[in-house]
Amino acid sequence: MVAEQLLGGLSDGEIGGIVGGVVGGLILLTLLLGVLLVVILLIISPKAPAAPAPAPNTVL
């Protein structure tokens, strides 16, 4: 195989393991950064004051 010659005699299984590990790590890193972004946005988002309850209409 050409890949074996270019990568110093690694088998297809070894190449797949390396590529899978790198891709899996990148996916995990992306998910962690997404969660971190959501948490940061929730922390710094301004809290809107609760609207006061309307007074009950007692006129009949």
mmCIF file of N, CA and C in Angstrom:
data_model
loop_
_atom_site.group_PDB
_atom_site.id
_atom_site.type_symbol
_atom_site.label_atom_id
_atom_site.label_comp_id
_atom_site.label_asym_id
_atom_site.label_seq_id
_atom_site.Cartn_x
_atom_site.Cartn_y
_atom_site.Cartn_z
ATOM 1 N N MET A 1 0.845 -1.198 0.000
ATOM 2 C CA MET A 1 0.000 0.000 0.000
ATOM 3 C C MET A 1 0.884 1.252 0.000
ATOM 4 N N VAL A 2 0.366 2.300 -0.589
ATOM 5 C CA VAL A 2 1.100 3.563 -0.641
ATOM 6 C C VAL A 2 1.192 4.168 0.750
ATOM 7 N N ALA A 3 0.100 4.037 1.521
ATOM 8 C CA ALA A 3 0.091 4.618 2.862
ATOM 9 C C ALA A 3 1.154 3.976 3.739
ATOM 10 N N GLU A 4 1.377 2.667 3.581
ATOM 11 C CA GLU A 4 2.398 1.998 4.380
ATOM 12 C C GLU A 4 3.783 2.523 4.044
ATOM 13 N N GLN A 5 4.032 2.800 2.764
ATOM 14 C CA GLN A 5 5.334 3.315 2.371
ATOM 15 C C GLN A 5 5.536 4.738 2.879
ATOM 16 N N LEU A 6 4.482 5.547 2.853
ATOM 17 C CA LEU A 6 4.618 6.941 3.275
ATOM 18 C C LEU A 6 4.751 7.064 4.787
ATOM 19 N N LEU A 7 4.084 6.192 5.538
ATOM 20 C CA LEU A 7 4.053 6.330 6.990
ATOM 21 C C LEU A 7 4.989 5.355 7.692
ATOM 22 N N GLY A 8 5.951 4.849 6.999
ATOM 23 C CA GLY A 8 6.978 4.042 7.636
ATOM 24 C C GLY A 8 6.533 2.642 8.001
ATOM 25 N N GLY A 9 5.704 2.007 7.204
ATOM 26 C CA GLY A 9 5.346 0.619 7.432
ATOM 27 C C GLY A 9 4.219 0.385 8.407
ATOM 28 N N LEU A 10 3.424 1.372 8.688
ATOM 29 C CA LEU A 10 2.273 1.165 9.562
ATOM 30 C C LEU A 10 1.187 0.419 8.804
ATOM 31 N N SER A 11 0.522 -0.475 9.500
ATOM 32 C CA SER A 11 -0.573 -1.206 8.855
ATOM 33 C C SER A 11 -1.818 -0.325 8.803
ATOM 34 N N ASP A 12 -2.798 -0.789 8.024
ATOM 35 C CA ASP A 12 -4.037 -0.017 7.908
ATOM 36 C C ASP A 12 -4.733 0.116 9.258
ATOM 37 N N GLY A 13 -4.670 -0.934 10.065
ATOM 38 C CA GLY A 13 -5.300 -0.877 11.386
ATOM 39 C C GLY A 13 -4.642 0.154 12.285
ATOM 40 N N GLU A 14 -3.330 0.231 12.228
ATOM 41 C CA GLU A 14 -2.627 1.219 13.052
ATOM 42 C C GLU A 14 -2.926 2.640 12.588
ATOM 43 N N ILE A 15 -2.968 2.832 11.277
ATOM 44 C CA ILE A 15 -3.296 4.157 10.737
ATOM 45 C C ILE A 15 -4.716 4.545 11.141
ATOM 46 N N GLY A 16 -5.641 3.587 11.031
ATOM 47 C CA GLY A 16 -7.019 3.858 11.431
ATOM 48 C C GLY A 16 -7.134 4.200 12.901
ATOM 49 N N GLY A 17 -6.350 3.528 13.725
ATOM 50 C CA GLY A 17 -6.381 3.838 15.152
ATOM 51 C C GLY A 17 -5.873 5.234 15.449
ATOM 52 N N ILE A 18 -4.813 5.627 14.766
ATOM 53 C CA ILE A 18 -4.264 6.973 14.970
ATOM 54 C C ILE A 18 -5.258 8.029 14.504
ATOM 55 N N VAL A 19 -5.785 7.840 13.288
ATOM 56 C CA VAL A 19 -6.735 8.813 12.743
ATOM 57 C C VAL A 19 -7.997 8.851 13.597
ATOM 58 N N GLY A 20 -8.476 7.688 14.013
ATOM 59 C CA GLY A 20 -9.669 7.642 14.860
ATOM 60 C C GLY A 20 -9.449 8.334 16.193
ATOM 61 N N GLY A 21 -8.275 8.151 16.759
ATOM 62 C CA GLY A 21 -7.980 8.819 18.025
ATOM 63 C C GLY A 21 -7.940 10.327 17.885
ATOM 64 N N VAL A 22 -7.332 10.804 16.810
ATOM 65 C CA VAL A 22 -7.255 12.252 16.585
ATOM 66 C C VAL A 22 -8.642 12.827 16.340
ATOM 67 N N VAL A 23 -9.425 12.171 15.474
ATOM 68 C CA VAL A 23 -10.769 12.670 15.167
ATOM 69 C C VAL A 23 -11.654 12.609 16.407
ATOM 70 N N GLY A 24 -11.570 11.522 17.156
ATOM 71 C CA GLY A 24 -12.350 11.413 18.389
ATOM 72 C C GLY A 24 -11.974 12.486 19.397
ATOM 73 N N GLY A 25 -10.692 12.756 19.508
ATOM 74 C CA GLY A 25 -10.250 13.810 20.421
ATOM 75 C C GLY A 25 -10.752 15.180 20.002
ATOM 76 N N LEU A 26 -10.747 15.442 18.702
ATOM 77 C CA LEU A 26 -11.249 16.732 18.218
ATOM 78 C C LEU A 26 -12.748 16.870 18.462
ATOM 79 N N ILE A 27 -13.491 15.787 18.263
ATOM 80 C CA ILE A 27 -14.937 15.833 18.515
ATOM 81 C C ILE A 27 -15.201 16.082 19.994
ATOM 82 N N LEU A 28 -14.471 15.387 20.862
ATOM 83 C CA LEU A 28 -14.647 15.576 22.303
ATOM 84 C C LEU A 28 -14.293 17.000 22.708
ATOM 85 N N LEU A 29 -13.219 17.537 22.157
ATOM 86 C CA LEU A 29 -12.819 18.907 22.465
ATOM 87 C C LEU A 29 -13.880 19.901 22.011
ATOM 88 N N THR A 30 -14.457 19.667 20.840
ATOM 89 C CA THR A 30 -15.514 20.548 20.335
ATOM 90 C C THR A 30 -16.734 20.519 21.246
ATOM 91 N N LEU A 31 -17.127 19.337 21.693
ATOM 92 C CA LEU A 31 -18.273 19.228 22.598
ATOM 93 C C LEU A 31 -18.005 19.940 23.925
ATOM 94 N N LEU A 32 -16.803 19.767 24.457
ATOM 95 C CA LEU A 32 -16.475 20.422 25.725
ATOM 96 C C LEU A 32 -16.467 21.940 25.576
ATOM 97 N N LEU A 33 -15.942 22.442 24.465
ATOM 98 C CA LEU A 33 -15.943 23.888 24.242
ATOM 99 C C LEU A 33 -17.361 24.415 24.082
ATOM 100 N N GLY A 34 -18.231 23.649 23.440
ATOM 101 C CA GLY A 34 -19.631 24.052 23.303
ATOM 102 C C GLY A 34 -20.324 24.145 24.646
ATOM 103 N N VAL A 35 -20.101 23.157 25.501
ATOM 104 C CA VAL A 35 -20.700 23.186 26.838
ATOM 105 C C VAL A 35 -20.155 24.366 27.632
ATOM 106 N N LEU A 36 -18.867 24.603 27.536
ATOM 107 C CA LEU A 36 -18.260 25.726 28.250
ATOM 108 C C LEU A 36 -18.835 27.053 27.774
ATOM 109 N N LEU A 37 -19.051 27.190 26.477
ATOM 110 C CA LEU A 37 -19.625 28.418 25.932
ATOM 111 C C LEU A 37 -21.040 28.638 26.457
ATOM 112 N N VAL A 38 -21.840 27.584 26.490
ATOM 113 C CA VAL A 38 -23.208 27.708 27.001
ATOM 114 C C VAL A 38 -23.199 28.114 28.468
ATOM 115 N N VAL A 39 -22.336 27.506 29.262
ATOM 116 C CA VAL A 39 -22.264 27.841 30.688
ATOM 117 C C VAL A 39 -21.844 29.292 30.876
ATOM 118 N N ILE A 40 -20.852 29.746 30.115
ATOM 119 C CA ILE A 40 -20.398 31.139 30.235
ATOM 120 C C ILE A 40 -21.511 32.097 29.840
ATOM 121 N N LEU A 41 -22.222 31.790 28.761
ATOM 122 C CA LEU A 41 -23.317 32.670 28.340
ATOM 123 C C LEU A 41 -24.432 32.700 29.379
ATOM 124 N N LEU A 42 -24.708 31.584 30.017
ATOM 125 C CA LEU A 42 -25.736 31.567 31.061
ATOM 126 C C LEU A 42 -25.304 32.381 32.278
ATOM 127 N N ILE A 43 -24.021 32.369 32.575
ATOM 128 C CA ILE A 43 -23.538 33.102 33.750
ATOM 129 C C ILE A 43 -23.573 34.607 33.497
ATOM 130 N N ILE A 44 -23.146 35.055 32.317
ATOM 131 C CA ILE A 44 -23.023 36.496 32.086
ATOM 132 C C ILE A 44 -24.276 37.113 31.498
ATOM 133 N N SER A 45 -25.291 36.310 31.185
ATOM 134 C CA SER A 45 -26.500 36.891 30.597
ATOM 135 C C SER A 45 -27.233 37.711 31.654
ATOM 136 N N PRO A 46 -27.725 38.891 31.286
ATOM 137 C CA PRO A 46 -28.426 39.728 32.268
ATOM 138 C C PRO A 46 -29.747 39.084 32.665
ATOM 139 N N LYS A 47 -30.018 39.152 33.939
ATOM 140 C CA LYS A 47 -31.256 38.587 34.450
ATOM 141 C C LYS A 47 -32.342 39.660 34.383
ATOM 142 N N ALA A 48 -33.429 39.394 33.668
ATOM 143 C CA ALA A 48 -34.533 40.347 33.561
ATOM 144 C C ALA A 48 -35.338 40.312 34.856
ATOM 145 N N PRO A 49 -35.694 41.477 35.385
ATOM 146 C CA PRO A 49 -36.505 41.477 36.608
ATOM 147 C C PRO A 49 -37.888 40.904 36.321
ATOM 148 N N ALA A 50 -38.428 40.222 37.306
ATOM 149 C CA ALA A 50 -39.746 39.622 37.138
ATOM 150 C C ALA A 50 -40.801 40.724 37.100
ATOM 151 N N ALA A 51 -41.741 40.595 36.192
ATOM 152 C CA ALA A 51 -42.814 41.592 36.079
ATOM 153 C C ALA A 51 -43.748 41.457 37.279
ATOM 154 N N PRO A 52 -44.184 42.599 37.845
ATOM 155 C CA PRO A 52 -45.100 42.515 38.991
ATOM 156 C C PRO A 52 -46.448 41.949 38.554
ATOM 157 N N ALA A 53 -47.064 41.229 39.460
ATOM 158 C CA ALA A 53 -48.369 40.640 39.153
ATOM 159 C C ALA A 53 -49.402 41.751 39.038
ATOM 160 N N PRO A 54 -50.294 41.674 38.073
ATOM 161 C CA PRO A 54 -51.317 42.725 37.942
ATOM 162 C C PRO A 54 -52.271 42.700 39.136
ATOM 163 N N ALA A 55 -52.710 43.893 39.514
ATOM 164 C CA ALA A 55 -53.638 43.989 40.653
ATOM 165 C C ALA A 55 -54.974 43.370 40.260
ATOM 166 N N PRO A 56 -55.563 42.629 41.168
ATOM 167 C CA PRO A 56 -56.863 42.028 40.838
ATOM 168 C C PRO A 56 -57.943 43.097 40.700
ATOM 169 N N ASN A 57 -58.821 42.892 39.766
ATOM 170 C CA ASN A 57 -59.912 43.837 39.525
ATOM 171 C C ASN A 57 -61.054 43.515 40.493
ATOM 172 N N THR A 58 -61.254 44.411 41.470
ATOM 173 C CA THR A 58 -62.281 44.155 42.490
ATOM 174 C C THR A 58 -63.593 44.848 42.168
ATOM 175 N N VAL A 59 -63.634 45.627 41.105
ATOM 176 C CA VAL A 59 -64.871 46.322 40.751
ATOM 177 C C VAL A 59 -65.768 45.346 40.001
ATOM 178 N N LEU A 60 -66.976 45.153 40.492
ATOM 179 C CA LEU A 60 -67.925 44.241 39.830
ATOM 180 C C LEU A 60 -69.040 45.009 39.177
#
